[in-house]
Short mmCIF file of C-alpha atoms and ligand atoms in Angstrom, two decimals:
data_model
loop_
_atom_site.label_atom_id
_atom_site.label_comp_id
_atom_site.label_asym_id
_atom_site.label_seq_id
_atom_site.Cartn_x
_atom_site.Cartn_y
_atom_site.Cartn_z
CA UNK A 648 28.56 20.02 14.02
CA UNK A 649 27.66 17.22 16.49
CA UNK A 650 28.84 13.67 16.01
CA UNK A 651 27.81 10.42 17.66
CA UNK A 652 30.33 7.87 18.90
CA UNK A 653 29.22 4.25 19.21
CA UNK A 654 31.40 1.59 20.80
CA UNK A 655 30.41 -1.86 19.60
CA UNK A 656 30.00 -5.05 21.59
CA UNK A 657 27.64 -5.88 24.41
CA UNK A 658 24.09 -7.13 24.22
CA UNK A 659 21.10 -4.80 24.64
CA UNK A 660 18.35 -5.42 27.22
CA UNK A 661 15.31 -3.35 28.15
CA UNK A 662 12.54 -1.24 26.67
CA UNK A 663 12.55 1.55 24.08
CA UNK A 664 9.52 3.85 23.80
CA UNK A 665 8.55 4.54 20.18
CA UNK A 666 7.48 8.09 19.33
CA UNK A 667 4.67 9.37 17.12
CA UNK A 668 5.40 9.11 13.40
CA UNK A 669 7.40 11.93 11.85
CA UNK A 670 5.86 11.31 8.44
CA UNK A 671 2.31 11.30 9.85
CA UNK A 672 2.98 14.49 11.86
CA UNK A 673 4.31 16.24 8.76
CA UNK A 674 1.04 15.69 6.90
CA UNK A 675 -1.23 16.22 9.93
CA UNK A 676 0.30 19.64 10.67
CA UNK A 677 -0.61 21.18 7.26
CA UNK A 678 -4.17 19.87 7.74
CA UNK A 679 -4.57 22.83 10.14
CA UNK A 680 -4.71 25.08 7.07
CA UNK A 681 -8.05 23.50 6.10
CA UNK A 682 -9.93 25.02 9.03
CA UNK A 683 -10.30 28.32 10.87
CA UNK A 684 -10.66 26.36 14.10
CA UNK A 685 -7.76 24.96 16.18
CA UNK A 686 -6.16 21.59 15.49
CA UNK A 687 -4.27 19.94 18.35
CA UNK A 688 -1.94 17.00 17.78
CA UNK A 689 -0.78 14.79 20.64
CA UNK A 690 1.95 12.10 20.72
CA UNK A 691 4.07 14.39 18.53
CA UNK A 692 7.71 13.42 17.96
CA UNK A 693 10.29 16.03 19.01
CA UNK A 694 12.33 16.46 15.86
CA UNK A 695 13.95 19.18 13.81
CA UNK A 696 11.62 18.39 10.85
CA UNK A 697 8.67 19.30 13.09
CA UNK A 698 10.38 22.62 13.89
CA UNK A 699 10.83 23.20 10.15
CA UNK A 700 7.12 22.57 9.51
CA UNK A 701 6.30 24.87 12.46
CA UNK A 702 8.40 27.62 10.85
CA UNK A 703 6.65 27.11 7.51
CA UNK A 704 3.13 27.18 8.97
CA UNK A 705 4.02 30.24 11.09
CA UNK A 706 5.22 32.00 7.94
CA UNK A 707 1.76 31.40 6.43
CA UNK A 708 -0.03 32.92 9.45
CA UNK A 709 -0.74 29.83 11.58
CA UNK A 710 -0.28 30.28 15.34
CA UNK A 711 1.64 27.26 16.59
CA UNK A 712 2.41 26.46 20.21
CA UNK A 713 4.33 23.46 21.46
CA UNK A 714 3.19 22.17 24.88
CA UNK A 715 4.25 19.30 27.18
CA UNK A 716 7.86 19.56 26.02
CA UNK A 717 6.86 19.39 22.39
CA UNK A 718 4.67 16.28 22.59
CA UNK A 719 1.53 18.33 22.05
CA UNK A 720 1.34 20.88 19.26
CA UNK A 721 -1.63 23.24 19.15
CA UNK A 722 -2.24 25.11 15.89
CA UNK A 723 -4.70 27.74 14.88
CA UNK A 724 -5.01 28.88 11.28
CA UNK A 725 -7.74 31.46 11.81
CA UNK A 726 -6.41 33.54 8.96
CA UNK A 727 -3.92 32.62 6.30
CA UNK A 728 -1.96 35.83 5.87
CA UNK A 729 0.68 34.68 3.38
CA UNK A 730 0.18 32.28 0.49
CA UNK A 731 3.80 31.61 -0.44
CA UNK A 732 5.85 28.68 0.88
CA UNK A 733 9.32 30.08 0.54
CA UNK A 734 12.25 28.24 -1.05
CA UNK A 735 14.40 28.79 2.05
CA UNK A 736 12.10 26.55 4.09
CA UNK A 737 10.93 24.12 1.37
CA UNK A 738 14.50 23.24 0.32
CA UNK A 739 15.23 22.00 3.86
CA UNK A 740 12.36 19.53 3.82
CA UNK A 741 10.40 18.11 0.91
CA UNK A 742 7.30 17.53 3.05
CA UNK A 743 6.82 21.33 2.98
CA UNK A 744 4.99 20.72 -0.29
CA UNK A 745 2.09 19.33 1.76
CA UNK A 746 0.78 22.87 2.33
CA UNK A 747 -0.15 23.11 -1.37
CA UNK A 748 -3.33 20.98 -1.31
CA UNK A 749 -4.83 22.51 1.86
CA UNK A 750 -4.09 26.14 0.85
CA UNK A 751 -5.54 25.62 -2.61
CA UNK A 752 -8.64 24.00 -1.11
CA UNK A 753 -9.35 26.73 1.44
CA UNK A 754 -7.89 29.87 -0.17
CA UNK A 755 -8.15 28.86 -3.86
CA UNK A 756 -4.57 29.95 -4.49
CA UNK A 757 -1.07 29.11 -3.30
CA UNK A 758 2.54 29.57 -4.35
CA UNK A 759 4.89 26.79 -3.27
CA UNK A 760 8.56 26.47 -4.07
CA UNK A 761 9.63 23.27 -5.82
CA UNK A 762 11.74 21.31 -3.34
CA UNK A 763 14.58 20.56 -5.75
CA UNK A 764 16.57 17.35 -5.77
CA UNK A 765 17.69 15.64 -2.63
CA UNK A 766 20.33 13.09 -1.78
CA UNK A 767 18.14 10.02 -2.36
CA UNK A 768 16.81 11.00 -5.79
CA UNK A 769 15.16 13.58 -8.04
CA UNK A 770 11.74 13.41 -6.32
CA UNK A 771 9.61 15.43 -8.77
CA UNK A 772 6.10 16.75 -8.02
CA UNK A 773 4.24 15.85 -11.20
CA UNK A 774 1.87 13.39 -9.47
CA UNK A 775 0.81 16.16 -7.05
CA UNK A 776 0.28 18.78 -9.76
CA UNK A 777 -1.49 16.52 -12.29
CA UNK A 778 -3.86 15.39 -9.52
CA UNK A 779 -4.62 18.95 -8.41
CA UNK A 780 -5.19 19.95 -12.05
CA UNK A 781 -7.73 17.10 -12.30
CA UNK A 782 -9.54 18.84 -9.39
CA UNK A 783 -9.68 22.04 -11.44
CA UNK A 784 -6.49 23.86 -10.41
CA UNK A 785 -4.36 25.75 -12.90
CA UNK A 786 -0.68 25.36 -12.04
CA UNK A 787 2.22 27.17 -13.59
CA UNK A 788 5.94 26.91 -12.81
CA UNK A 789 7.61 30.34 -12.53
CA UNK A 790 11.05 31.07 -11.05
CA UNK A 791 11.21 27.70 -9.30
CA UNK A 792 7.79 28.19 -7.70
CA UNK A 793 4.51 26.41 -8.45
CA UNK A 794 1.78 29.06 -8.82
CA UNK A 795 -1.55 27.33 -8.27
CA UNK A 796 -5.03 28.83 -8.67
CA UNK A 797 -8.46 27.22 -8.40
CA UNK A 798 -10.92 29.75 -9.86
CA UNK A 799 -14.24 29.30 -8.10
CA UNK A 800 -12.72 26.57 -5.88
CA UNK A 801 -11.67 22.96 -6.47
CA UNK A 802 -14.14 20.50 -7.99
CA UNK A 803 -14.38 16.77 -7.29
CA UNK A 804 -13.21 14.36 -10.00
CA UNK A 805 -12.27 10.76 -10.63
CA UNK A 806 -8.49 10.61 -10.89
CA UNK A 807 -5.98 7.80 -11.15
CA UNK A 808 -2.44 8.47 -9.84
CA UNK A 809 0.29 7.16 -12.20
CA UNK A 810 2.11 5.83 -9.10
CA UNK A 811 0.82 5.61 -5.48
CA UNK A 812 2.93 8.51 -4.19
CA UNK A 813 2.50 9.03 -0.45
CA UNK A 814 2.83 12.82 -0.53
CA UNK A 815 0.63 13.25 -3.61
CA UNK A 816 -2.12 11.08 -2.06
CA UNK A 817 -1.94 13.22 1.11
CA UNK A 818 -2.08 16.51 -0.82
CA UNK A 819 -4.99 15.29 -2.96
CA UNK A 820 -7.01 13.88 -0.05
CA UNK A 821 -6.64 17.17 1.86
CA UNK A 822 -7.49 19.21 -1.24
CA UNK A 823 -10.59 17.11 -1.99
CA UNK A 824 -12.09 17.54 1.51
CA UNK A 825 -13.21 21.09 0.62
CA UNK A 826 -13.80 20.53 -3.14
CA UNK A 827 -17.32 20.69 -4.58
CA UNK A 828 -18.72 17.20 -5.10
CA UNK A 829 -17.12 13.79 -4.96
CA UNK A 830 -13.50 12.87 -5.65
CA UNK A 831 -12.38 9.31 -6.28
CA UNK A 832 -8.62 8.73 -6.09
CA UNK A 833 -7.52 5.51 -7.75
CA UNK A 834 -4.09 3.90 -7.29
CA UNK A 835 -3.80 5.89 -4.05
CA UNK A 836 -1.06 5.16 -1.50
CA UNK A 837 -2.11 2.91 1.40
CA UNK A 838 0.50 3.76 4.05
CA UNK A 839 -0.56 3.89 7.75
CA UNK A 840 0.29 7.63 7.76
CA UNK A 841 -2.48 8.18 5.19
CA UNK A 842 -4.95 6.23 7.29
CA UNK A 843 -3.91 8.42 10.24
CA UNK A 844 -4.37 11.62 8.22
CA UNK A 845 -7.86 10.51 7.13
CA UNK A 846 -8.78 9.60 10.71
CA UNK A 847 -7.87 13.17 11.76
CA UNK A 848 -9.67 14.75 8.78
CA UNK A 849 -12.82 12.78 9.69
CA UNK A 850 -12.63 14.20 13.23
CA UNK A 851 -12.51 17.63 11.55
CA UNK A 852 -15.76 16.79 9.71
CA UNK A 853 -14.44 15.44 6.39
CA UNK A 854 -16.34 12.67 4.61
CA UNK A 855 -13.89 10.06 3.38
CA UNK A 856 -14.05 6.31 2.72
CA UNK A 857 -11.59 3.69 1.50
CA UNK A 858 -8.42 4.88 3.29
CA UNK A 859 -5.92 2.04 3.58
CA UNK A 860 -7.07 0.70 0.20
CA UNK A 861 -5.99 1.93 -3.23
CA UNK A 862 -9.32 3.71 -3.90
CA UNK A 863 -10.19 6.63 -1.64
CA UNK A 864 -13.51 8.45 -2.01
CA UNK A 865 -13.92 11.94 -0.65
CA UNK A 866 -17.23 13.80 -0.48
CA UNK A 867 -16.42 17.51 -0.34
CA UNK A 868 -17.88 19.58 2.52
CA UNK A 869 -18.24 23.38 2.91
CA UNK A 870 -16.01 23.67 5.95
CA UNK A 871 -13.99 21.67 8.43
CA UNK A 872 -13.85 22.31 12.17
CA UNK A 873 -11.30 21.90 14.96
CA UNK A 874 -10.14 18.56 16.41
CA UNK A 875 -7.63 16.84 18.69
CA UNK A 876 -5.76 13.86 17.31
CA UNK A 877 -2.99 11.52 18.56
CA UNK A 878 -0.25 10.81 15.98
CA UNK A 879 0.12 7.13 15.01
CA UNK A 880 3.26 5.22 16.15
CA UNK A 881 6.35 5.74 13.98
CA UNK A 882 6.74 2.42 12.13
CA UNK A 883 10.16 3.43 10.81
CA UNK A 884 11.53 4.34 14.23
CA UNK A 885 9.95 1.08 15.44
CA UNK A 886 11.66 -1.03 12.76
CA UNK A 887 14.97 0.74 13.37
CA UNK A 888 14.98 0.02 17.11
CA UNK A 889 13.74 -3.53 16.54
CA UNK A 890 16.97 -4.10 14.60
CA UNK A 891 19.21 -2.84 17.43
CA UNK A 892 19.07 -6.05 19.57
CA UNK A 893 19.18 -8.17 16.44
CA UNK A 894 22.44 -6.55 15.37
CA UNK A 895 24.00 -6.19 18.84
CA UNK A 896 22.42 -9.29 20.43
CA UNK A 897 20.04 -9.28 23.41
CA UNK A 898 16.32 -8.63 23.85
CA UNK A 899 14.45 -5.33 23.57
CA UNK A 900 10.76 -4.48 23.82
CA UNK A 901 9.70 -1.57 21.60
CA UNK A 902 6.84 0.10 23.46
CA UNK A 903 3.82 1.13 21.40
CA UNK A 904 4.79 -1.03 18.42
CA UNK A 905 2.25 -3.22 16.58
CA UNK A 906 3.15 -5.87 14.00
CA UNK A 907 0.32 -4.69 11.71
CA UNK A 908 2.32 -1.47 11.08
CA UNK A 909 5.30 -3.35 9.64
CA UNK A 910 4.24 -6.85 8.70
CA UNK A 911 6.51 -7.21 5.64
CA UNK A 912 9.51 -6.19 7.76
CA UNK A 913 8.58 -8.64 10.56
CA UNK A 914 8.26 -11.45 7.98
CA UNK A 915 11.85 -10.79 6.86
CA UNK A 916 13.10 -10.84 10.46
CA UNK A 917 11.28 -14.11 10.98
CA UNK A 918 12.90 -15.58 7.84
CA UNK A 919 16.29 -14.40 9.14
CA UNK A 920 15.72 -16.42 12.33
CA UNK A 921 14.89 -13.55 14.68
CA UNK A 922 12.26 -13.95 17.39
CA UNK A 923 9.54 -11.24 17.11
CA UNK A 924 6.62 -11.32 19.56
CA UNK A 925 3.76 -8.88 19.99
CA UNK A 926 3.13 -8.12 23.67
CA UNK A 927 0.47 -6.03 25.41
CA UNK A 928 2.90 -3.10 25.50
CA UNK A 929 4.58 -3.42 22.11
CA UNK A 930 6.89 -5.75 20.21
CA UNK A 931 9.65 -7.84 21.79
CA UNK A 932 12.63 -8.74 19.62
CA UNK A 933 15.46 -11.09 20.56
CA UNK A 934 18.59 -12.63 19.11
CA UNK A 935 20.31 -14.83 21.57
CA UNK A 936 22.20 -17.43 19.54
CA UNK A 937 24.58 -16.96 16.61
CA UNK A 938 24.32 -14.97 13.39
CA UNK A 939 21.06 -14.31 11.58
CA UNK A 940 20.51 -15.86 8.13
CA UNK A 941 20.80 -13.69 5.02
CA UNK A 942 17.45 -12.75 3.43
CA UNK A 943 16.62 -10.96 0.18
CA UNK A 944 14.67 -7.71 0.37
CA UNK A 945 12.84 -5.64 -2.26
CA UNK A 946 11.46 -2.26 -1.25
CA UNK A 947 7.88 -1.59 -2.28
CA UNK A 948 4.98 0.69 -1.49
CA UNK A 949 2.92 -0.28 1.58
CA UNK A 950 2.17 -3.04 2.51
CA UNK A 951 5.54 -4.07 1.04
CA UNK A 952 8.94 -3.66 2.69
CA UNK A 953 9.46 0.10 3.36
CA UNK A 954 12.27 1.93 1.56
CA UNK A 955 12.82 3.85 4.81
CA UNK A 956 14.04 0.61 6.46
CA UNK A 957 16.28 -0.56 3.61
CA UNK A 958 19.52 1.03 4.90
CA UNK A 959 18.96 -0.35 8.41
CA UNK A 960 18.22 -3.84 7.02
CA UNK A 961 21.43 -3.64 5.01
CA UNK A 962 23.35 -2.91 8.22
CA UNK A 963 21.95 -6.17 9.63
CA UNK A 964 22.75 -8.15 6.48
CA UNK A 965 26.41 -7.01 6.63
CA UNK A 966 27.03 -9.57 9.40
CA UNK A 967 24.40 -12.16 8.39
CA UNK A 968 25.27 -15.72 7.44
CA UNK A 969 25.18 -15.90 3.62
CA UNK A 970 24.51 -13.56 0.70
CA UNK A 971 21.54 -11.22 0.56
CA UNK A 972 20.24 -9.22 -2.40
CA UNK A 973 18.61 -5.87 -1.61
CA UNK A 974 16.61 -4.23 -4.38
CA UNK A 975 15.61 -0.55 -4.07
CA UNK A 976 12.49 0.13 -6.14
CA UNK A 977 11.23 3.44 -4.72
CA UNK A 978 14.19 5.85 -4.90
CA UNK A 979 16.88 5.69 -7.56
CA UNK A 980 19.82 6.71 -5.41
CA UNK A 981 19.34 5.19 -2.01
CA UNK A 982 22.53 3.19 -1.51
CA UNK A 983 24.77 6.01 -0.36
CA UNK A 984 25.34 4.29 2.97
CA UNK A 985 27.12 1.41 1.22
CA UNK A 986 30.59 3.03 0.78
CA UNK A 987 30.46 3.93 4.49
CA UNK A 988 29.49 0.38 5.50
CA UNK A 989 32.30 -0.91 3.27
CA UNK A 990 34.71 1.33 5.22
CA UNK A 991 33.59 -0.61 8.29
CA UNK A 992 34.56 -3.89 6.62
CA UNK A 993 31.27 -4.85 4.94
CA UNK A 994 31.30 -6.74 1.63
CA UNK A 995 28.74 -5.02 -0.63
CA UNK A 996 28.51 -4.82 -4.42
CA UNK A 997 26.08 -2.27 -5.87
CA UNK A 998 24.86 -2.53 -9.47
CA UNK A 999 22.17 0.06 -10.26
CA UNK A 1000 19.26 -0.45 -7.87
CA UNK A 1001 20.55 -3.77 -6.53
CA UNK A 1002 23.01 -4.32 -3.69
CA UNK A 1003 24.50 -7.75 -3.02
CA UNK A 1004 25.70 -8.11 0.54
CA UNK A 1005 27.95 -11.00 1.54
CA UNK A 1006 27.89 -11.31 5.30
CA UNK A 1007 31.17 -11.01 7.19
CA UNK A 1008 31.90 -12.26 10.74
CA UNK A 1009 32.50 -8.83 12.23
CA UNK A 1010 32.47 -5.16 11.22
CA UNK A 1011 35.18 -2.77 12.40
CA UNK A 1012 34.55 0.68 13.82
CA UNK A 1013 35.52 3.66 11.64
CA UNK A 1014 34.76 7.37 11.23
CA UNK A 1015 31.82 7.55 8.80
CA UNK A 1016 29.76 10.27 7.17
CA UNK A 1017 25.98 10.20 6.87
CA UNK A 1018 24.27 11.37 3.69
CA UNK A 1019 20.61 11.17 4.64
CA UNK A 1020 18.37 10.36 7.57
CA UNK A 1021 18.00 6.59 7.25
CA UNK A 1022 21.59 6.16 6.04
CA UNK A 1023 22.80 7.85 9.27
CA UNK A 1024 20.90 5.51 11.52
CA UNK A 1025 22.09 2.45 9.58
CA UNK A 1026 25.65 3.49 10.44
CA UNK A 1027 24.76 3.76 14.14
CA UNK A 1028 23.22 0.27 14.00
CA UNK A 1029 26.30 -1.08 12.23
CA UNK A 1030 28.45 0.56 14.91
CA UNK A 1031 26.60 -1.42 17.62
CA UNK A 1032 27.97 -4.64 16.13
CA UNK A 1033 31.40 -3.37 15.14
CA UNK A 1034 34.68 -3.94 16.92
CA UNK A 1035 35.89 -0.65 18.42
CA UNK A 1036 34.58 2.88 17.89
CA UNK A 1037 32.41 4.24 15.10
CA UNK A 1038 32.09 8.00 14.83
CA UNK A 1039 29.08 9.11 12.81
CA UNK A 1040 29.51 12.65 11.54
CA UNK A 1041 26.84 15.04 10.17
CA UNK A 1042 24.35 14.05 12.84
CA UNK A 1043 21.89 16.78 11.85
CA UNK A 1044 20.31 14.23 9.48
CA UNK A 1045 19.56 11.97 12.46
CA UNK A 1046 17.99 14.75 14.47
CA UNK A 1047 15.48 15.20 11.65
CA UNK A 1048 13.97 11.78 12.34
CA UNK A 1049 15.10 10.23 15.64
CA UNK A 1050 14.39 11.97 18.94
CA UNK A 1051 16.95 11.40 21.72
CA UNK A 1052 18.57 8.46 19.93
CA UNK A 1053 21.54 8.38 22.29
CA UNK A 1054 19.20 8.19 25.31
CA UNK A 1055 16.93 5.55 23.79
CA UNK A 1056 19.83 3.26 22.85
CA UNK A 1057 21.92 4.19 25.91
CA UNK A 1058 19.05 3.17 28.22
CA UNK A 1059 19.11 -0.41 26.88
CA UNK A 1060 22.87 -0.69 27.35
CA UNK A 1061 24.41 0.63 24.14
CA UNK A 1062 27.68 2.52 24.51
CA UNK A 1063 26.72 5.67 22.63
CA UNK A 1064 27.50 9.34 23.20
CA UNK A 1065 26.98 12.62 21.41
CA UNK A 1066 29.93 14.90 21.03
CA UNK A 1067 28.84 18.50 20.69
CA UNK A 1068 30.49 20.26 17.77
CA UNK A 1069 30.94 23.92 17.08
C1 UD1 B 2425 7.23 9.76 1.74
C2 UD1 B 2425 7.99 9.74 3.06
C3 UD1 B 2425 9.40 9.17 2.85
C4 UD1 B 2425 9.31 7.79 2.20
C5 UD1 B 2425 8.46 7.85 0.93
C6 UD1 B 2425 8.22 6.48 0.30
C7 UD1 B 2425 7.07 11.68 4.19
C8 UD1 B 2425 7.30 13.03 4.74
N1 UD1 B 2425 8.09 11.12 3.54
O1 UD1 B 2425 7.95 10.62 0.86
O2 UD1 B 2425 10.02 9.06 4.14
O3 UD1 B 2425 10.62 7.34 1.87
O4 UD1 B 2425 7.17 8.42 1.22
O5 UD1 B 2425 7.62 5.64 1.21
O6 UD1 B 2425 6.02 11.10 4.35
N2 UD1 B 2425 7.44 10.70 -7.33
C9 UD1 B 2425 7.31 11.24 -8.59
N3 UD1 B 2425 6.49 12.32 -8.76
C10 UD1 B 2425 5.78 12.86 -7.73
C11 UD1 B 2425 5.92 12.31 -6.44
C12 UD1 B 2425 6.76 11.22 -6.26
O7 UD1 B 2425 7.93 10.76 -9.55
O8 UD1 B 2425 5.03 13.82 -7.96
C13 UD1 B 2425 8.35 9.55 -7.11
C14 UD1 B 2425 9.51 9.89 -6.18
O9 UD1 B 2425 10.57 10.48 -6.88
C15 UD1 B 2425 9.87 8.52 -5.62
C16 UD1 B 2425 8.51 7.81 -5.55
O10 UD1 B 2425 7.64 8.54 -6.43
O11 UD1 B 2425 10.71 7.83 -6.51
C17 UD1 B 2425 7.92 7.75 -4.15
O12 UD1 B 2425 7.74 9.05 -3.67
P1 UD1 B 2425 6.57 9.46 -2.66
O13 UD1 B 2425 5.74 8.26 -2.33
O14 UD1 B 2425 5.90 10.67 -3.18
O15 UD1 B 2425 7.42 9.85 -1.39
P2 UD1 B 2425 7.27 11.14 -0.48
O16 UD1 B 2425 5.82 11.41 -0.22
O17 UD1 B 2425 8.12 12.23 -0.99
#
């Protein structure tokens, strides 16, 4: 298995291009199942999660071709030849469950494996299934698979989600595009990836209003057609790379970034004493003098501070001046990076969903093990500030969400290399 070796010290200078959003791409790809006509996505990130979704869609009968070195993905779901999303693929990536809504809408039946638990928490699917049942589906759990049927097709309804789940909102919006009549989703998620999905669905002929607010209204149509759509910028990759010069020192411009994608995160950087400026090309971030100040962070649904940037923010707080309290409100088990950061010399006390980080002057390099995607990258960031070498093992997590991380950080002066494993 590959590992990444980071040697700390040395300021970063230059530009980092930010890719299209993994989480947007993973909901835009299943949208192909809603139409017989081709859907082409541009600005696609080149990640192993995209290859997993490609494998899943191919197994359902979609023809998928990756062009321009993977930055353009053309899909055609003329016929759906298989209606089962197999456990072997779904267990690798929870976002596989996003084929449920579109298949049910177009084919009126689908069988999708339950994803099972994952490192960051139980992640059930009740909000998805209750919502689809409100649209007229009958769903039964058999042998670990959800068997869903919509006799006579889905029907529009007014439905309030018990929590604004991102994935459930995406599944329900896609399902409602082909339902009969009007659907009103209340307490819907407001994340930029949902706004991007709706923008693509509208190009395909869907009638939707209210995206980006907590009430989304969808007027069902008989059919959707083909479209070409550029994937929105990855706000999590953006926030991650914005932290690199803050942790290591220096100045980096993240190309393609906009503050509106991560306002809550930028406010915290500002409070910590970091300079964040929007430019014509992206966002410029600099730390030139001394340590940053400790700030408290609570993760929330959008527009709050994203849970997917909590581990990276903790890496910054490890060497901040003062004590910071990080509260994780979205996933119950998302502090697994803390024992690894402690091995690097960090002072962190975790009690339930709250981590108290007392900043230290310097971290020390160590061999560390990553447990999930964002935890892995937090260890790389910590390694940029640490004395000596940090070896991050189990890099396959990183490859799920960060394309060419060693090139992107290496190009701005980080000492980082990948060691190919067996
Ligand atoms: C998406 C993102 C993930 C991000 C998360 C929260 C993708 C591919 N992944 O995940 O990177 O961390 O949003 O911003 O877009 N829940 C239930 N029942 C459900 C569904 C969710 O209890 O039916 C709970 C989950 O266990 C979790 C919380 O709701 O505690 C948030 O989950 P959700 O918003 O659904 O996240 P995902 O869509 O899985």
